[in-house]
XYZ file of C-alpha atoms in Angstrom:
735
model
C 139.295 68.442 164.102
C 142.014 68.589 162.207
C 142.522 67.213 159.572
C 145.789 66.666 157.880
C 148.123 67.376 155.006
C 148.212 64.463 152.634
C 150.702 65.636 150.043
C 152.566 68.879 149.574
C 151.916 71.349 146.813
C 155.398 70.627 145.531
C 154.577 66.956 145.083
C 151.390 68.007 143.358
C 153.432 70.175 141.032
C 155.656 67.283 140.011
C 152.732 64.941 139.566
C 151.229 67.592 137.342
C 154.380 67.353 135.242
C 153.637 63.675 134.768
C 150.156 64.689 133.707
C 151.590 66.934 130.997
C 153.609 63.960 129.842
C 150.531 61.811 129.411
C 150.510 59.971 132.739
C 147.428 61.349 134.428
C 147.345 61.416 138.233
C 144.471 59.370 139.590
C 142.508 59.772 142.774
C 143.593 57.096 145.209
C 141.280 56.420 148.157
C 138.166 55.851 146.038
C 135.144 53.598 146.105
C 132.972 52.079 143.432
C 129.831 52.302 145.527
C 127.887 55.083 147.184
C 126.877 52.807 150.056
C 129.095 53.001 153.109
C 130.133 49.826 154.877
C 128.315 49.639 158.193
C 128.482 45.858 158.277
C 124.762 45.469 157.667
C 123.896 47.688 160.626
C 121.319 50.466 160.695
C 121.546 53.925 162.314
C 119.747 52.680 165.415
C 122.492 50.084 165.899
C 124.844 52.959 166.840
C 123.137 54.283 169.981
C 124.382 57.189 172.069
C 126.236 56.201 175.201
C 124.493 57.093 178.457
C 127.200 56.123 180.974
C 129.306 59.058 182.163
C 132.533 57.675 180.730
C 134.470 60.897 181.256
C 133.275 61.774 184.731
C 135.688 64.242 186.290
C 136.592 66.024 183.035
C 135.550 69.600 182.258
C 135.615 70.912 185.805
C 132.669 73.167 186.472
C 130.435 71.683 183.786
C 127.358 70.139 185.416
C 126.007 67.739 182.838
C 122.576 66.220 182.485
C 121.818 62.989 180.588
C 121.780 64.618 177.131
C 125.010 66.549 177.762
C 126.710 63.335 178.925
C 125.660 61.654 175.685
C 127.032 64.617 173.756
C 130.404 64.510 175.521
C 130.688 60.777 174.919
C 129.974 61.257 171.214
C 132.506 64.097 170.913
C 135.247 62.131 172.643
C 134.511 58.616 171.340
C 132.472 58.510 168.112
C 134.469 57.959 164.911
C 131.561 57.700 162.484
C 133.117 54.760 160.631
C 136.238 56.738 159.709
C 138.422 53.821 160.795
C 137.785 52.433 157.293
C 139.188 55.600 155.738
C 142.298 55.657 157.924
C 142.959 51.997 157.203
C 142.931 52.785 153.485
C 145.168 55.757 154.078
C 147.694 53.450 155.742
C 147.733 51.271 152.634
C 147.318 53.844 149.878
C 148.556 57.121 151.348
C 152.049 57.354 149.799
C 153.706 55.893 152.890
C 152.888 58.925 155.017
C 150.151 57.647 157.319
C 149.832 54.720 159.678
C 147.929 55.393 162.881
C 148.926 52.008 164.313
C 152.418 53.487 164.480
C 151.102 56.733 165.958
C 149.713 54.848 168.966
C 152.880 52.765 169.513
C 152.852 52.279 173.291
C 156.629 52.506 173.569
C 156.282 56.250 173.038
C 153.710 56.846 175.794
C 156.106 58.770 178.052
C 157.129 61.148 175.240
C 153.890 61.423 173.226
C 153.265 64.959 174.389
C 156.714 66.216 173.405
C 157.027 64.151 170.230
C 153.497 64.377 168.826
C 151.526 66.627 171.167
C 149.094 63.802 171.985
C 147.298 63.465 175.320
C 147.525 60.212 177.264
C 144.305 58.787 178.658
C 144.226 58.158 182.435
C 144.000 54.545 183.565
C 146.461 53.265 180.987
C 150.162 52.515 181.006
C 152.919 51.632 178.590
C 152.604 48.061 177.355
C 154.952 45.559 178.962
C 154.883 43.279 175.908
C 153.444 43.166 172.389
C 149.871 41.921 171.995
C 148.933 38.712 170.197
C 149.696 40.291 166.832
C 153.036 41.753 167.860
C 151.723 45.302 168.204
C 152.514 47.715 171.036
C 149.264 49.114 172.439
C 148.769 50.751 175.842
C 147.488 48.482 178.576
C 144.545 49.459 180.738
C 140.795 49.415 181.030
C 138.351 52.097 179.995
C 135.297 52.695 182.157
C 132.349 50.343 181.700
C 129.588 50.911 179.169
C 131.535 51.408 175.930
C 130.473 49.038 173.151
C 133.621 48.290 171.089
C 131.477 47.464 168.055
C 130.160 51.027 168.087
C 132.948 53.113 169.596
C 135.983 50.863 169.327
C 138.399 50.172 172.151
C 140.701 52.704 173.805
C 144.298 52.951 172.642
C 145.487 54.917 175.664
C 145.672 58.031 173.445
C 142.671 60.344 173.580
C 140.723 60.464 170.339
C 142.243 57.345 168.768
C 140.043 54.242 168.930
C 140.893 50.653 168.023
C 138.567 48.498 165.901
C 138.993 44.879 164.861
C 139.603 44.717 161.118
C 136.888 42.570 159.462
C 139.247 41.944 156.525
C 141.834 40.357 158.812
C 141.023 36.704 158.239
C 142.230 33.598 156.434
C 145.424 34.186 154.445
C 145.764 37.722 155.855
C 146.124 36.323 159.365
C 148.681 33.712 158.302
C 150.679 36.290 156.365
C 150.801 38.615 159.379
C 151.714 35.881 161.868
C 154.731 34.932 159.762
C 156.155 38.367 160.451
C 155.996 38.064 164.252
C 159.446 37.535 165.735
C 159.200 34.272 167.740
C 161.844 35.483 170.196
C 160.242 38.835 171.082
C 156.639 38.366 169.961
C 156.916 41.655 168.077
C 155.811 42.485 164.523
C 159.249 43.944 163.950
C 159.130 44.362 160.185
C 155.877 46.295 160.442
C 157.535 48.870 162.675
C 160.976 48.962 161.091
C 160.779 47.934 157.412
C 159.136 50.731 155.458
C 158.706 48.609 152.335
C 156.843 45.916 154.277
C 154.352 48.308 155.849
C 153.966 50.050 152.489
C 152.458 47.066 150.711
C 149.017 48.039 149.476
C 147.617 44.571 150.048
C 148.881 44.283 153.633
C 145.862 43.724 155.881
C 146.413 44.973 159.426
C 144.809 43.278 162.453
C 143.172 46.511 163.546
C 141.813 49.725 162.168
C 142.345 52.979 164.068
C 139.461 55.434 164.136
C 139.705 59.122 164.937
C 137.194 61.058 167.040
C 136.920 64.817 167.480
C 138.678 64.385 170.826
C 141.962 63.646 169.036
C 142.430 67.351 168.297
C 140.234 68.943 170.946
C 140.930 67.216 174.273
C 143.750 68.876 176.190
C 144.734 70.106 179.614
C 142.315 72.208 181.638
C 144.036 75.588 182.142
C 142.604 75.997 185.653
C 143.542 72.478 186.799
C 146.857 71.629 185.114
C 148.389 68.199 185.751
C 151.374 67.649 188.022
C 152.753 65.303 185.358
C 151.557 66.215 181.840
C 152.471 62.731 180.567
C 150.079 61.133 183.073
C 147.129 63.474 183.678
C 144.029 62.666 185.712
C 140.520 63.232 184.391
C 140.201 66.369 186.526
C 143.130 67.857 184.590
C 141.416 67.574 181.201
C 138.981 69.579 179.095
C 137.043 68.074 176.191
C 136.828 71.011 173.829
C 139.599 73.500 174.538
C 141.458 72.511 171.395
C 144.765 70.716 171.782
C 147.226 73.607 171.826
C 150.178 71.222 171.837
C 149.429 68.814 169.000
C 152.028 68.415 166.250
C 149.682 67.465 163.452
C 152.275 66.073 161.077
C 153.977 63.906 163.691
C 150.615 62.712 165.020
C 148.967 61.745 161.751
C 151.938 61.186 159.437
C 154.502 59.357 161.594
C 156.366 57.797 158.668
C 157.455 61.007 156.973
C 161.224 60.965 156.549
C 163.698 63.773 156.855
C 165.028 65.090 153.571
C 161.662 65.524 151.888
C 159.807 68.775 151.323
C 156.734 67.437 153.105
C 158.886 66.799 156.185
C 160.012 70.423 156.061
C 156.410 71.553 155.720
C 155.110 69.711 158.769
C 158.133 70.721 160.809
C 157.331 74.373 160.137
C 153.689 73.995 161.184
C 153.082 75.544 164.618
C 151.931 73.342 167.474
C 148.222 73.479 168.166
C 147.220 74.001 164.540
C 145.372 71.873 162.030
C 144.945 72.491 158.337
C 141.402 71.285 157.792
C 141.563 72.134 154.092
C 144.465 69.829 153.313
C 142.597 66.564 153.148
C 139.930 68.291 151.096
C 142.808 69.712 149.094
C 142.537 73.375 148.196
C 146.259 73.759 147.435
C 146.786 76.373 150.145
C 148.944 75.643 153.164
C 146.946 77.315 155.947
C 147.161 75.565 159.328
C 144.837 77.093 161.912
C 144.672 77.197 165.681
C 142.255 74.493 166.786
C 139.062 76.161 167.945
C 138.296 76.193 171.656
C 134.571 75.854 172.249
C 132.980 78.069 174.902
C 129.542 79.426 175.713
C 127.770 78.078 172.649
C 124.403 79.345 173.897
C 125.731 82.905 173.994
C 127.348 82.451 170.607
C 124.077 81.257 169.111
C 122.426 84.505 170.196
C 124.628 86.388 167.712
C 123.043 84.697 164.719
C 122.855 86.495 161.395
C 120.468 85.990 158.513
C 121.930 83.888 155.715
C 120.373 83.018 152.365
C 120.440 79.288 151.723
C 120.091 77.353 148.502
C 120.863 74.024 146.887
C 122.438 71.309 148.994
C 122.446 73.364 152.195
C 118.675 73.024 152.309
C 119.076 69.245 152.524
C 120.171 69.574 156.147
C 117.110 68.563 158.115
C 117.390 71.640 160.369
C 116.452 74.094 157.616
C 112.866 74.733 156.650
C 113.146 77.900 154.539
C 115.731 79.558 152.284
C 116.556 82.428 154.662
C 117.291 81.685 158.285
C 119.365 83.026 161.167
C 122.484 80.912 161.727
C 125.507 80.879 164.004
C 129.008 80.742 162.529
C 131.869 78.530 163.706
C 134.963 78.796 161.516
C 137.283 81.780 161.649
C 136.417 82.881 158.130
C 132.690 82.273 158.530
C 132.654 79.890 155.581
C 130.521 77.322 157.410
C 127.566 79.677 157.368
C 124.796 77.110 157.822
C 124.814 76.874 161.601
C 126.089 74.593 164.339
C 124.519 71.284 163.161
C 125.999 71.615 159.679
C 129.406 72.665 160.987
C 129.482 69.777 163.464
C 128.557 66.982 161.077
C 130.929 68.357 158.433
C 133.812 67.798 160.869
C 133.094 64.075 160.811
C 133.163 64.015 157.012
C 136.458 65.893 157.091
C 138.038 63.159 159.229
C 136.867 60.323 157.036
C 133.178 59.579 157.639
C 131.409 58.441 154.461
C 134.592 58.581 152.438
C 132.885 56.465 149.779
C 131.233 59.615 148.435
C 133.700 62.207 149.708
C 136.611 60.657 147.796
C 134.623 60.619 144.566
C 134.119 64.372 144.690
C 137.749 65.481 144.921
C 141.275 64.144 144.750
C 142.147 63.841 148.410
C 145.831 63.140 148.110
C 146.916 65.349 145.260
C 144.287 67.907 144.341
C 144.850 69.213 140.796
C 141.493 68.003 139.481
C 138.326 70.107 139.796
C 136.333 69.489 142.944
C 132.657 68.591 143.037
C 130.427 69.227 146.062
C 129.971 66.655 148.786
C 126.213 66.229 148.532
C 124.241 66.129 151.761
C 121.316 64.528 149.940
C 123.572 61.680 148.800
C 124.836 61.170 152.334
C 121.320 61.030 153.728
C 120.336 58.505 151.080
C 123.326 56.163 151.226
C 125.297 56.566 154.458
C 124.347 54.738 157.631
C 127.109 56.589 159.484
C 125.819 59.986 158.338
C 122.327 59.135 159.565
C 123.676 57.806 162.856
C 125.782 60.935 163.376
C 122.870 63.176 162.475
C 120.969 61.822 165.482
C 123.856 62.680 167.821
C 124.600 66.263 166.783
C 121.918 67.875 168.963
C 123.391 66.399 172.136
C 126.914 67.443 171.132
C 125.588 71.004 170.937
C 123.827 70.539 174.284
C 127.170 69.561 175.809
C 128.906 72.568 174.272
C 126.320 74.891 175.818
C 127.435 73.729 179.255
C 131.113 74.535 178.775
C 132.081 77.578 180.861
C 135.049 79.919 180.327
C 138.350 79.299 182.084
C 139.035 82.257 184.368
C 142.550 82.920 185.567
C 141.392 83.786 189.089
C 140.078 80.203 189.428
C 143.343 78.479 188.464
C 144.500 75.900 191.030
C 147.746 73.937 191.253
C 148.383 71.327 193.934
C 145.335 72.478 195.860
C 146.404 76.136 195.957
C 144.796 79.008 194.094
C 147.672 80.410 192.050
C 145.803 82.355 189.399
C 145.098 85.480 191.422
C 148.783 86.238 191.871
C 149.044 86.959 188.144
C 146.288 89.623 188.269
C 146.945 93.143 189.507
C 145.451 94.178 192.819
C 145.644 97.844 191.833
C 142.019 98.912 191.358
C 142.969 102.039 189.429
C 145.031 100.043 186.932
C 142.131 97.625 186.415
C 139.683 100.516 186.001
C 141.976 102.075 183.414
C 142.272 98.751 181.598
C 138.497 98.433 181.378
C 138.205 101.964 180.058
C 140.839 101.352 177.392
C 139.025 98.169 176.366
C 135.712 100.040 176.161
C 137.180 102.731 173.950
C 139.331 100.570 171.680
C 138.274 96.902 171.696
C 134.671 96.343 172.778
C 133.089 97.473 169.512
C 134.258 94.204 167.916
C 135.177 92.023 170.894
C 131.799 91.893 172.616
C 128.523 90.163 171.890
C 126.828 92.642 174.209
C 126.320 95.688 172.016
C 124.682 99.092 172.620
C 120.981 99.451 171.810
C 120.317 100.636 168.267
C 119.385 104.153 169.386
C 122.590 104.648 171.436
C 124.344 107.882 170.434
C 127.674 107.307 172.204
C 128.780 103.688 171.952
C 132.056 104.201 173.787
C 130.252 105.764 176.758
C 127.820 102.834 176.827
C 130.681 100.332 176.846
C 132.509 102.264 179.586
C 129.438 102.153 181.797
C 128.925 98.443 181.174
C 132.540 97.569 181.874
C 132.785 99.658 185.037
C 129.403 98.824 186.586
C 128.556 95.255 185.494
C 130.183 91.853 185.178
C 131.026 92.392 181.525
C 132.005 88.746 181.090
C 128.561 87.416 181.999
C 126.697 86.006 178.990
C 129.250 87.691 176.721
C 130.880 85.728 173.904
C 133.407 88.573 173.579
C 133.019 88.748 169.796
C 130.496 90.380 167.482
C 130.906 87.363 165.131
C 130.922 89.633 162.089
C 133.016 89.090 158.973
C 135.651 91.725 158.283
C 137.760 92.000 155.112
C 141.439 91.170 155.363
C 142.125 94.533 153.758
C 141.075 95.962 157.139
C 142.450 93.327 159.524
C 145.690 92.839 157.514
C 146.602 89.540 159.168
C 148.019 86.699 157.078
C 145.532 85.853 154.339
C 146.130 82.092 154.142
C 142.964 80.971 155.884
C 140.841 83.738 154.438
C 141.802 82.657 150.912
C 140.608 79.066 151.403
C 138.411 77.964 148.512
C 136.752 74.718 149.634
C 133.434 76.381 150.550
C 133.065 78.289 147.291
C 130.331 77.418 144.792
C 130.945 74.056 143.146
C 133.766 73.088 145.537
C 133.843 70.252 148.045
C 132.043 72.098 150.898
C 129.541 73.879 148.652
C 126.623 72.274 150.526
C 128.006 73.537 153.846
C 128.125 77.236 152.985
C 125.336 79.691 152.358
C 124.390 81.570 149.237
C 125.258 84.699 151.227
C 128.824 83.471 151.734
C 129.227 82.374 148.128
C 127.986 85.784 146.944
C 130.491 87.836 148.933
C 132.337 90.314 146.688
C 136.101 90.437 146.319
C 137.751 92.475 149.045
C 140.133 93.765 146.391
C 143.907 93.787 146.564
C 146.058 93.131 149.599
C 149.728 94.034 149.885
C 152.113 91.098 150.149
C 155.893 90.993 150.377
C 157.830 89.129 147.695
C 160.925 87.602 149.357
C 162.685 87.234 145.999
C 162.265 90.776 144.738
C 162.243 92.261 148.254
C 159.326 94.422 147.182
C 155.671 94.773 148.138
C 153.202 93.595 145.524
C 149.427 93.614 145.153
C 147.466 90.373 145.230
C 143.787 90.475 144.290
C 141.680 88.142 146.422
C 138.967 86.401 144.384
C 135.303 86.970 145.180
C 132.735 84.320 145.944
C 133.497 83.853 149.646
C 137.232 84.256 150.364
C 138.808 87.329 151.882
C 137.219 87.648 155.309
C 137.865 86.807 158.962
C 135.370 86.825 161.795
C 136.216 88.563 165.059
C 137.841 85.967 167.342
C 136.430 85.598 170.836
C 138.620 86.771 173.698
C 137.196 84.238 176.160
C 140.024 82.810 178.298
C 142.570 84.708 176.242
C 145.156 84.236 179.008
C 145.206 80.492 178.353
C 145.414 80.367 174.568
C 148.648 82.006 173.368
C 150.249 82.080 170.812
C 147.673 84.255 168.997
C 146.234 84.807 165.545
C 144.448 82.216 163.463
C 147.735 80.430 162.705
C 149.307 80.506 166.218
C 152.130 82.609 164.787
C 152.008 85.629 167.085
C 154.179 84.826 170.074
C 156.749 82.362 171.281
C 156.573 78.778 170.001
C 157.969 76.530 172.746
C 159.562 73.241 171.770
C 158.259 71.515 174.888
C 154.681 72.023 176.075
C 154.193 73.557 179.522
C 150.495 73.483 180.513
C 151.151 74.969 183.965
C 149.583 78.299 184.837
C 153.039 79.916 184.811
C 153.729 78.369 181.402
C 150.509 79.749 179.953
C 151.063 83.223 181.414
C 154.579 83.294 179.986
C 153.216 82.665 176.482
C 150.369 85.143 177.022
C 152.744 87.909 178.113
C 154.954 87.354 175.089
C 152.077 87.249 172.585
C 150.113 90.182 174.001
C 153.191 92.391 174.000
C 153.870 91.511 170.367
C 150.233 92.298 169.588
C 150.347 95.768 171.139
C 153.976 96.539 170.265
C 154.106 95.229 166.653
C 157.666 96.456 166.224
C 158.732 93.518 168.449
C 157.320 90.898 166.079
C 159.420 88.643 163.867
C 157.955 90.090 160.698
C 159.765 88.668 157.676
C 161.463 86.143 159.956
C 158.035 84.630 160.686
C 157.894 83.184 157.168
C 157.855 79.375 157.252
C 161.010 78.257 155.448
C 162.808 74.998 154.820
C 165.461 74.384 157.490
C 167.607 72.082 155.347
C 168.106 71.164 151.720
C 165.176 68.970 150.724
C 163.691 67.133 147.783
C 160.289 66.204 146.521
C 160.197 62.709 147.980
C 157.691 59.862 147.953
C 158.105 56.188 148.765
C 158.242 54.379 145.429
C 156.207 51.381 146.570
C 153.273 53.723 147.275
C 153.114 55.147 143.748
C 151.223 53.621 140.810
C 153.460 51.181 138.885
C 153.135 53.158 135.656
C 154.413 56.293 137.400
C 157.301 54.374 138.997
C 158.292 53.010 135.595
C 158.545 56.531 134.170
C 160.464 57.794 137.172
C 162.875 54.866 137.084
C 163.602 55.501 133.416
C 164.372 59.128 134.271
C 166.727 58.090 137.068
C 164.547 59.538 139.823
C 164.234 56.372 141.934
C 166.851 56.122 144.689
C 167.462 53.414 147.264
C 168.168 54.258 150.898
C 170.611 52.185 152.997
C 167.700 50.217 154.499
C 166.589 49.179 151.007
C 163.591 51.496 150.800
C 163.153 53.029 147.365
C 162.145 56.663 147.012
C 161.175 58.953 144.205
C 163.300 62.044 144.690
C 163.679 65.007 142.418
C 164.754 68.577 142.787
C 167.072 70.436 145.081
C 165.037 72.767 147.256
C 167.493 75.031 149.046
C 167.537 75.701 152.745
C 165.536 78.849 153.445
C 162.983 78.396 150.652
C 159.573 79.781 151.712
C 157.377 76.730 152.286
C 154.309 78.365 150.778
C 156.108 79.381 147.614
C 155.697 75.735 146.570
C 152.746 74.660 148.712
C 150.305 77.329 147.472
C 150.628 76.729 143.743
C 147.313 77.374 141.993
C 146.535 74.350 139.780
C 143.624 76.202 138.144
C 145.717 79.113 136.909
C 145.860 79.981 133.216
C 146.733 76.717 131.451
C 149.409 78.163 129.177
C 151.101 80.065 132.007
C 150.966 76.967 134.175
C 152.457 74.827 131.419
C 155.224 77.377 130.905
C 155.895 77.370 134.641
C 156.137 73.574 134.738
C 158.614 73.626 131.860
C 160.709 76.221 133.714
C 160.629 74.057 136.826
C 161.725 70.964 134.899
C 164.567 72.830 133.178
C 165.728 74.468 136.406
C 165.684 71.236 138.412
C 167.567 69.476 135.634
C 170.205 72.226 135.572
C 170.636 71.993 139.343
C 171.222 68.250 139.150
C 173.410 68.226 136.038
C 175.690 70.982 137.311
C 175.671 69.674 140.903
C 175.016 73.200 142.136
C 175.559 73.953 145.794
C 172.876 75.471 147.969
C 173.854 79.077 147.355
C 173.987 78.631 143.589
C 170.677 76.764 143.639
C 169.048 79.577 145.555
C 170.248 82.154 143.029
C 169.095 80.042 140.085
C 165.640 79.584 141.612
C 165.455 83.306 142.332
C 166.250 84.156 138.732
C 164.318 81.479 136.860
C 161.294 80.131 138.723
C 160.602 81.974 141.981
C 158.901 84.970 140.281
C 156.683 82.634 138.243
C 155.796 80.548 141.305
C 154.946 83.706 143.219
C 152.725 84.897 140.378
C 150.957 81.505 140.167
C 150.244 81.293 143.896
C 146.715 80.959 145.275
C 147.927 82.987 148.238
C 151.406 84.571 148.057
C 151.132 86.015 151.575
C 154.055 84.526 153.482
C 154.545 86.761 156.548
C 152.644 85.017 159.332
C 152.567 87.434 162.273
C 151.538 90.615 160.506
C 148.368 92.650 160.913
C 145.849 93.537 163.638
C 147.814 96.518 164.892
C 144.765 98.047 166.579
C 145.839 99.508 169.913
C 149.471 99.878 168.931
C 149.196 103.689 169.084
C 148.079 103.693 172.727
C 150.352 105.056 175.435
C 152.457 102.359 177.123
C 150.640 102.943 180.419
C 147.303 102.284 178.719
C 148.641 99.158 177.044
C 149.857 97.765 180.378
C 146.501 98.480 182.006
C 144.681 96.834 179.092
C 146.845 93.731 179.456
C 145.873 93.437 183.125
C 142.193 93.527 182.200
C 142.595 91.050 179.327
C 143.990 88.498 181.793
C 140.617 88.433 183.542
C 138.523 87.526 180.489
């Protein structure tokens, strides 16, 4: 899925300052035991669901019994992560509370506000429930055991579980907060300090399934009313192109803080899966659509495996062919490993996961999540392990979405967007054969072929080139060649000794450095070289072009093309975005370029709710005068004056493992600069100049990835004649 940003790099920087002062940051969501809490149940007590709960979804996918089980698991199974998200609500710095995310009063505007998809058969609550909470009213189809899969919330991918800790005094304490006149738990929704109490036990826990980030509207059967879709309008694994990750998972973030600015800059439809397993790089990615897994698996490559990767039960020898999933190919141990890792990344078996890295802050060295430990101590891991094969079976049945099949209100509307000029289409296929197919095809010429372009031309002009074609060679290419933004390619979590060490191959971890890439420094207005470290980072795999017409904006970060404020899943809406993005791809001079850098929109501060911080930290901050009280009485730690227009990733990508002396010097510069800003009451312009002179160069030099321009790179095809580009576009619509 997606996972989520827990705390910004800027907050990490300031907490590191406390560390230099002797107050060491501690990991929060931790456990003293390796055993996960399955309530005394065993793996067999979490059976797969055989009823076709989502009948009508995924038009065109004819599912057998195993595929139905797989779809149910994908859309419903939380793997016990409701325990993790409950702890996050209590110990997550006041940023997270999924009970507020599912507030039924926002059902009509969930798509616009948070990018969440409403489940059919539910409606906005007419009154609070027995505990004063607003939860959608309705009834899910029969056959779902709430003890295994939770109850529906009316929001796809979010499941409701009774909280076993909600008993005795916890119940009485909660009931006292229910307004007798309205029946509503008003203080929970409106008083930040009340909800922020670490010992507040909520009546329910909210679990998160993979469907939370992957279920979205079927491009060929868009809904008449996006706020109230029918099952026929939905696809299970397209990747939610409309989700606003920050608003969905961190509903309590307040304006004025740097983290608020960060999540506001994040494009819709992206998820930064390396934020919860903090690698101190802000790199949100387009959520993967899943198509034609069987064809993808045929493009397997040999990978050397060692250590923890061999503890996956699927591997029997240290060198095996595997399929890749992630855009950088880091999860190089095949589909089963990639699938089960997703569940860990959204909170399954957090008892071990949290012990291996500092989820909320980073800054401390990571240790690998050990598959052997999970198999020995986690009931939820073992239960999930039995379900992965059927998830893959379901994925193998998911067909592409072809524009010519698109239907709205019973009428085929897709064909009108495709040229009827046979010569234009022929020219488009030829251009693709000569310029694109070498990388964007899983059907490749035989090894003894002398003229690859001629082979591709023949295939494209005489066969159904789409058939059994994943439209990617699945190879890794260095970012020195592709030249797109390096944020995702520089991710470090899968490197040796890091959190996902067990989920990457020896081959990946042995990849050499790609060398230096050219990045633009917005403070010096000059290009500089940045050397990408070896050991895995520095590569992107060729993205598949399947259903390209339906998936704009483009690039791994959804930054190439228009970013609409309001989602429009209609065929016309998708084609509008496609046309904009594909023209910017082929005519790079029309891109935003330097204006694509994510920047703060307003003056902001490093800001955390005081009641969520450790008391010893609050005491230090209070003595320094950094605790402020808002009009509603909520206390916040605020420091710094981050000017409007500051590049988000200048602060968010700080490398905490840089040279210790240089890092210490940088922190001192930051402290002195922030103090000068506050003491002199500098305005925004003066603050910007001071930062430019005193700390911006040092922050740039200490960055894990100082590549800020988001829509650069992949200019292949830009030298074609305009007529060829237009013909190519017509062909690309048909993929």
